[in-house]
Coordinates of C-alpha atoms and ligand atoms in Angstrom, one line a residue:
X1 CA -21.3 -13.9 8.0
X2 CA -18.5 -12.4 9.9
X3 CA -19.1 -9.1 10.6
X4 CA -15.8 -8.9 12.4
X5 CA -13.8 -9.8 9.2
X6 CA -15.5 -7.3 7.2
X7 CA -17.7 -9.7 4.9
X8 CA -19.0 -8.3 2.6
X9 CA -19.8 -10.4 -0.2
X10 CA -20.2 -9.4 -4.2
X11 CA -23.4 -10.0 -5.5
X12 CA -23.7 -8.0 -8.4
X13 CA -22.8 -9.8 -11.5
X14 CA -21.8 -6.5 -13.4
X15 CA -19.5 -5.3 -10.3
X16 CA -17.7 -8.8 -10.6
X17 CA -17.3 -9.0 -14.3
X18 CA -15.9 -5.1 -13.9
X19 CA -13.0 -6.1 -11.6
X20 CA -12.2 -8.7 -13.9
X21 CA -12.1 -7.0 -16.6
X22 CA -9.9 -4.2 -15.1
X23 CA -7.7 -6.8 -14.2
X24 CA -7.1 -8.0 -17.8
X25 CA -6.1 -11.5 -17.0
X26 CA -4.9 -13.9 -19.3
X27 CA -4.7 -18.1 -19.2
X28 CA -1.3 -17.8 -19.1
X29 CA -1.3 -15.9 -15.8
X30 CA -0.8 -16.6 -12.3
X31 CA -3.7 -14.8 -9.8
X32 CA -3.4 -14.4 -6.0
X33 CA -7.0 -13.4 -4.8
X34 CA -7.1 -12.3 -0.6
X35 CA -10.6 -13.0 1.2
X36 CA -12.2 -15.1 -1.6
X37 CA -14.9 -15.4 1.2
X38 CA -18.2 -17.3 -0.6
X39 CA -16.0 -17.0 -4.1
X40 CA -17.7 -14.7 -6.3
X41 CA -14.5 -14.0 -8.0
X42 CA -12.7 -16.7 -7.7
X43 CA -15.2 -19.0 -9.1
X44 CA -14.6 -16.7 -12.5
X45 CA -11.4 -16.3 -12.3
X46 CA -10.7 -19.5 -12.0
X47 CA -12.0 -20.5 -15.4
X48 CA -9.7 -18.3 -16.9
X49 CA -6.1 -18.2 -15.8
X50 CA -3.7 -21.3 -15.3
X51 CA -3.2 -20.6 -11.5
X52 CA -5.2 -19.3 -8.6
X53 CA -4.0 -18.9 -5.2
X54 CA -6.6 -17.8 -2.5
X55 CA -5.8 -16.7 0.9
X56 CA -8.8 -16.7 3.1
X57 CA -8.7 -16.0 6.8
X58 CA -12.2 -17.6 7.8
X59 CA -11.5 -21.7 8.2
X60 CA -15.1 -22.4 8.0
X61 CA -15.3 -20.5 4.5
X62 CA -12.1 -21.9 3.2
X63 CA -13.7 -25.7 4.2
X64 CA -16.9 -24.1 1.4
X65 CA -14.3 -23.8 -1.1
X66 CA -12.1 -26.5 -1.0
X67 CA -15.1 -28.5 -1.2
X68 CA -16.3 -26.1 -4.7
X69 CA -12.6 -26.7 -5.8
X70 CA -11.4 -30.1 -5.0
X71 CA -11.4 -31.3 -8.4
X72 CA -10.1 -28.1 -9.9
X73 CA -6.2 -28.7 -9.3
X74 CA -4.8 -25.3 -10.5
X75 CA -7.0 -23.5 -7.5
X76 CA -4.8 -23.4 -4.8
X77 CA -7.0 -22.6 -1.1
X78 CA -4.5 -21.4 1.8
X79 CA -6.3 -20.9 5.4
X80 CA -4.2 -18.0 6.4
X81 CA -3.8 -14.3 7.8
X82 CA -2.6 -12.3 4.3
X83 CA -0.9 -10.1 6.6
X84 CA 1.2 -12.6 7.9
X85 CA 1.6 -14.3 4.5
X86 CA 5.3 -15.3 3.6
X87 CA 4.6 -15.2 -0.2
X88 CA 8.3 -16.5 -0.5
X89 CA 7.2 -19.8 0.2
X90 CA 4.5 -20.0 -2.9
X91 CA 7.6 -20.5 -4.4
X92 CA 5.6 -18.3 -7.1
X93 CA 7.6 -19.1 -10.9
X94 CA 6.9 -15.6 -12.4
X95 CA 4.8 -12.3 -11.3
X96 CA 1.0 -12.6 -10.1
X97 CA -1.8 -10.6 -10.5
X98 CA -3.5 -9.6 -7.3
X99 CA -7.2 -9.3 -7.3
X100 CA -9.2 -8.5 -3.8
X101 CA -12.3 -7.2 -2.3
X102 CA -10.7 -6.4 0.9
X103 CA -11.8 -6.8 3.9
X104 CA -11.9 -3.0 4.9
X105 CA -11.0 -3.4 8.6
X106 CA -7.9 -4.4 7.7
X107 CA -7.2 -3.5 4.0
X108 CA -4.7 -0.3 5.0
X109 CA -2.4 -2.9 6.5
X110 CA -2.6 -5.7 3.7
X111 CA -2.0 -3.2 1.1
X112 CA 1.0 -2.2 2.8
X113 CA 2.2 -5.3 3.6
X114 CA 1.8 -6.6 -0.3
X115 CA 3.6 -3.4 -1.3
X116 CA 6.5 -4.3 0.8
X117 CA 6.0 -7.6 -1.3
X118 CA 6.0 -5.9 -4.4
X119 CA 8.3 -7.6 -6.0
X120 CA 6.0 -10.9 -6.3
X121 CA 3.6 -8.7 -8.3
X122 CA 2.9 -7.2 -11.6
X123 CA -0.2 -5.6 -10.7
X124 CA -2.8 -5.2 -8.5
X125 CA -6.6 -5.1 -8.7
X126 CA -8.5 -3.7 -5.3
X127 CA -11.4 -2.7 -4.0
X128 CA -11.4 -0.2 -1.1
X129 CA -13.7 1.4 0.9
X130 CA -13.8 5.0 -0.9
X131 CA -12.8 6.8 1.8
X132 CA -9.2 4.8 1.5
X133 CA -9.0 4.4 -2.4
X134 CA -9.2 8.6 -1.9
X135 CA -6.1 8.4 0.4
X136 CA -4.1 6.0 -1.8
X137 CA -3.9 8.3 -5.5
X138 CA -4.3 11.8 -3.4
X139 CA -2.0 14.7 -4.7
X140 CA -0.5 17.0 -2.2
X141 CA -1.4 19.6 -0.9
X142 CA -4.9 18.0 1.0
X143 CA -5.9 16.4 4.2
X144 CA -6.4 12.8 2.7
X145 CA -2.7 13.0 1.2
X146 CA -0.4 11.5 3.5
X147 CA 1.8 8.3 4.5
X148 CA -0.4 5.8 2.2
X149 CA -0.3 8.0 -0.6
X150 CA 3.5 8.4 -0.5
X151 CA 4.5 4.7 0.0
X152 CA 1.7 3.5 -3.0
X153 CA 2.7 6.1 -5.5
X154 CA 6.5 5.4 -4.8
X155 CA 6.1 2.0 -6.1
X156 CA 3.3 1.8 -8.8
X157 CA 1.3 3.5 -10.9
X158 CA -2.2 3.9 -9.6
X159 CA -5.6 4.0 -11.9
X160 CA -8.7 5.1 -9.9
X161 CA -11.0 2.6 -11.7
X162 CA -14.6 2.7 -10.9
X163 CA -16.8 3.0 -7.6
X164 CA -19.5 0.7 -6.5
X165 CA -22.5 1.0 -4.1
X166 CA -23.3 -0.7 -1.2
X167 CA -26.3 -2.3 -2.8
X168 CA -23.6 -4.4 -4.4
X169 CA -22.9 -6.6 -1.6
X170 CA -24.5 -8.8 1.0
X171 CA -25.0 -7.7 3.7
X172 CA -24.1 -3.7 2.5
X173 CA -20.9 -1.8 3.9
X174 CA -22.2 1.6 5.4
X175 CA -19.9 3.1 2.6
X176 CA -19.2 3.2 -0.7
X177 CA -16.5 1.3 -2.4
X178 CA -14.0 1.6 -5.4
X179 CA -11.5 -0.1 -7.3
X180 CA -7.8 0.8 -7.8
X181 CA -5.6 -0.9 -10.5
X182 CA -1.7 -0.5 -9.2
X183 CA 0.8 -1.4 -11.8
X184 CA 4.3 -2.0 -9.6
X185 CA 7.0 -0.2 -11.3
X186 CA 10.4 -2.7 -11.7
X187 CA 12.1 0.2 -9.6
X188 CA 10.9 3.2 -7.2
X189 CA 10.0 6.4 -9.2
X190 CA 12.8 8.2 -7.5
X191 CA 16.0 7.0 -6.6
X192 CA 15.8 6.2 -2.6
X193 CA 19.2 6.2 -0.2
X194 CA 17.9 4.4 2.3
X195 CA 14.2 3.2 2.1
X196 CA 13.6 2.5 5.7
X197 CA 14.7 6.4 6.3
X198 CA 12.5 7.6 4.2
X199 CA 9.4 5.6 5.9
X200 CA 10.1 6.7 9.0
X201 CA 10.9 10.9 7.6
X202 CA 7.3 10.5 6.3
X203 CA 5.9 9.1 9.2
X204 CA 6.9 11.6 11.6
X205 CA 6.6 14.7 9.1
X206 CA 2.4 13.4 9.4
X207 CA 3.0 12.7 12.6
X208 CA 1.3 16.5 13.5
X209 CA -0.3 18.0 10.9
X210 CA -0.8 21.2 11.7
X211 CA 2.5 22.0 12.9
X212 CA 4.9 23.2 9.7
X213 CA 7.6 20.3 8.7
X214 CA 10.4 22.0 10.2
X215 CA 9.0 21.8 13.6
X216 CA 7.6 18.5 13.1
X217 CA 10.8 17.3 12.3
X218 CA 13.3 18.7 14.7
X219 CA 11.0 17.7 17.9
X220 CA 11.6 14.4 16.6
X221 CA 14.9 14.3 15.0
X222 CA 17.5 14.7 17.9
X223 CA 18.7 10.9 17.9
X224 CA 18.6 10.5 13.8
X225 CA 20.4 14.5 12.4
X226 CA 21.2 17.6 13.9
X227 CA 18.8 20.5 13.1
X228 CA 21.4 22.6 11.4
X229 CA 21.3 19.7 9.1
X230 CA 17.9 20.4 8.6
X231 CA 17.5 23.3 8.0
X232 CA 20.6 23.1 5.5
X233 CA 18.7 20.2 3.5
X234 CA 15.4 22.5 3.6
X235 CA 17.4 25.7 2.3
X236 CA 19.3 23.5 -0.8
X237 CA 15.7 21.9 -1.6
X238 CA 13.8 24.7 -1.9
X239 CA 11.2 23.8 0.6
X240 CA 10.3 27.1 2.5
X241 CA 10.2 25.9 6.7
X242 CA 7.0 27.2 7.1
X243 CA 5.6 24.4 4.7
X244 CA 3.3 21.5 6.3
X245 CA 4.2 17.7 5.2
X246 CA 0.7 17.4 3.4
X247 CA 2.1 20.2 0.7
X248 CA 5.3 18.2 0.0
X249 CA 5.3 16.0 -3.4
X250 CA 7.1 12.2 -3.2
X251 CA 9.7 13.5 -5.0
X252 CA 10.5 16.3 -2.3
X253 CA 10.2 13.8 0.4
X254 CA 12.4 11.6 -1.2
X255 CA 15.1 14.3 -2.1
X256 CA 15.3 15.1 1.4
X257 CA 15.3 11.8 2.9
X258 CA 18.3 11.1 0.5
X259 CA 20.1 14.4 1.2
X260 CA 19.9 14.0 5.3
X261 CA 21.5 10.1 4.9
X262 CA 23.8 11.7 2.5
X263 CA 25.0 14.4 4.9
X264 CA 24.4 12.9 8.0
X265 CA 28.1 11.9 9.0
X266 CA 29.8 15.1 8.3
X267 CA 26.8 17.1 10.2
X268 CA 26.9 14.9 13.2
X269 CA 31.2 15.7 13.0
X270 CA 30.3 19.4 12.2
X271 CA 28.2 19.2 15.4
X272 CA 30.6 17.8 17.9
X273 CA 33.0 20.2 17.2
X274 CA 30.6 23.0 17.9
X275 CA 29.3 21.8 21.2
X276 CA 33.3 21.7 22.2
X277 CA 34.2 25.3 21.3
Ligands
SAM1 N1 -14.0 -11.9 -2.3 C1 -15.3 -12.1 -1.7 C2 -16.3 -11.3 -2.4 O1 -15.9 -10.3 -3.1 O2 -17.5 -11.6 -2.3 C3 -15.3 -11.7 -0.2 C4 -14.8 -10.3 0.1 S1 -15.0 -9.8 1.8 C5 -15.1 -8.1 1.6 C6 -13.4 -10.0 2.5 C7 -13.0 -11.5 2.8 O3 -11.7 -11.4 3.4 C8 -13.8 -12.3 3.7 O4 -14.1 -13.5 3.2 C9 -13.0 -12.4 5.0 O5 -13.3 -13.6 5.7 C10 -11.6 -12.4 4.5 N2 -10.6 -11.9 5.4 C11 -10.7 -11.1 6.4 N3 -9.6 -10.8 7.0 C12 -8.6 -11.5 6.4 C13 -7.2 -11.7 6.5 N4 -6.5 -11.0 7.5 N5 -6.6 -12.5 5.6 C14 -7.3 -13.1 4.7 N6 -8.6 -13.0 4.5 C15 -9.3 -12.2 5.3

């Protein structure tokens, strides 16, 4: 076992059935499973749904189960990097489910990167390390709410499902574990201006916690608005200056993102005339 890929296989029947449950498949569906490592669910899985694509990183484990699947034709085995994956060339007929046990080195970045994806997806069934599950559904107002929490809730609807213990794998993760169901929603849940904006207003409002988001903001924000544009878009919001970006809901991050591309032009015009007179 790889240590350095974060295997960490499922050995516990119950645990297995449980994600497959949660993630009500069907025969007639299409499931995309990442890290199917020794195949403890895609061996099941497999004997239910029409479709199964597995992406596994590890070449000598993805030799193990194209060898278990050779004569199962409707179990496709990829040898590749899901963070890399170009899922446009799948040339996928309709939605997937996504089902994982990720590998938790890297799972913050593969969740991200099938989110930006999302639109290959009706839902997805994960397992996290608990520690990043907490992050993912957090509310505002908390230290583990932040970027991840944003992005994920601005494009599904998240079910914190069940946790599981260490005991359930081989060899045991030095944490526990849980499983999120994220159903993507057809559109964001608030109209956003200009998406890549708004990643990177969220990124540098967490960029220093401590400091409120008004400061945060304008030691970053010379070569995107000008502060009176700022502090314009924080007075019409409602969102008092002294406020921190970890007491901010999606909504309000996503109001203000759309109100600074908005108003952007006619500040940057307001601004050159005032540095002239
Ligand atoms: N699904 C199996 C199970 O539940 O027993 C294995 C889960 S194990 C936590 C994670 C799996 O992801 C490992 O098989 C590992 O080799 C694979 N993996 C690690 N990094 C990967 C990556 N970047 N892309 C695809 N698979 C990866």
């Amino acid at each position: 076992m790889r240590k350095r890929l974060g295997q960490h296989f499922l050995v516990n029947p119950w645990v297995i059935q449980k994600i497959i449950q949660t993630s009500e498949v069907h025969p007639e569906d299409t499931v995309l499973e990442i890290g199917p490592g020794l195949g403890a669910l895609t061996k099941p899985l497999s004997k239910i749904v029409s479709r199964l694509i597995a992406i596994e990183l590890d070449e000598s484990l993805c030799r193990h189960l194209k060898t278990i699947f050779a004569d199962v034709p409707h179990v496709q085995i990829i040898q590749a990097d899901a963070l890399k994956m170009d899922y446009e060339k799948l040339g996928l007929q309709k939605k997937v489910k996504v089902i994982a046990n990720l590998p938790y080195y890297v799972a913050t970045p593969i969740l991200l990167h099938l989110l930006e994806n999302r639109t290959f997806f009706s839902t997805m069934t994960l397992m996290f390390q608990k520690e990043v599950a907490e992050r993912v559904i957090a509310q505002p107002g908390g230290k583990a709410y932040g970027y991840l929490s944003i992005v994920c809730q601005l494009w599904s609807e998240i079910k914190f499902c069940f946790t599981v213990p260490p005991e359930a794998f081989n060899p045991p993760p030095e944490v526990d574990s849980a499983v999120l169901k994220f159903i993507i929603l057809d559109k964001p849940r608030f109209e956003v201006k200009d998406l890549n904006h708004l990643l990177k207003l969220i990124k540098q409002a967490f960029s220093q916690r401590r400091k409120t988001l008004r400061n945060t903001l304008k030691s970053h924000l010379n070569l995107i608005y000008s502060p009176l544009l700022l502090d314009k878009a924080l007075e019409e919001l409602h969102i008092p200056p002294y406020l921190r970006g970890e007491a901010l809901s999606v909504e309000k991050f996503v109001l203000l993102s759309n109100y600074l591309v908005e108003r952007r032009k006619e500040f940057e015009y307001r601004d050159s005339i005032h540095a002239r007179t």
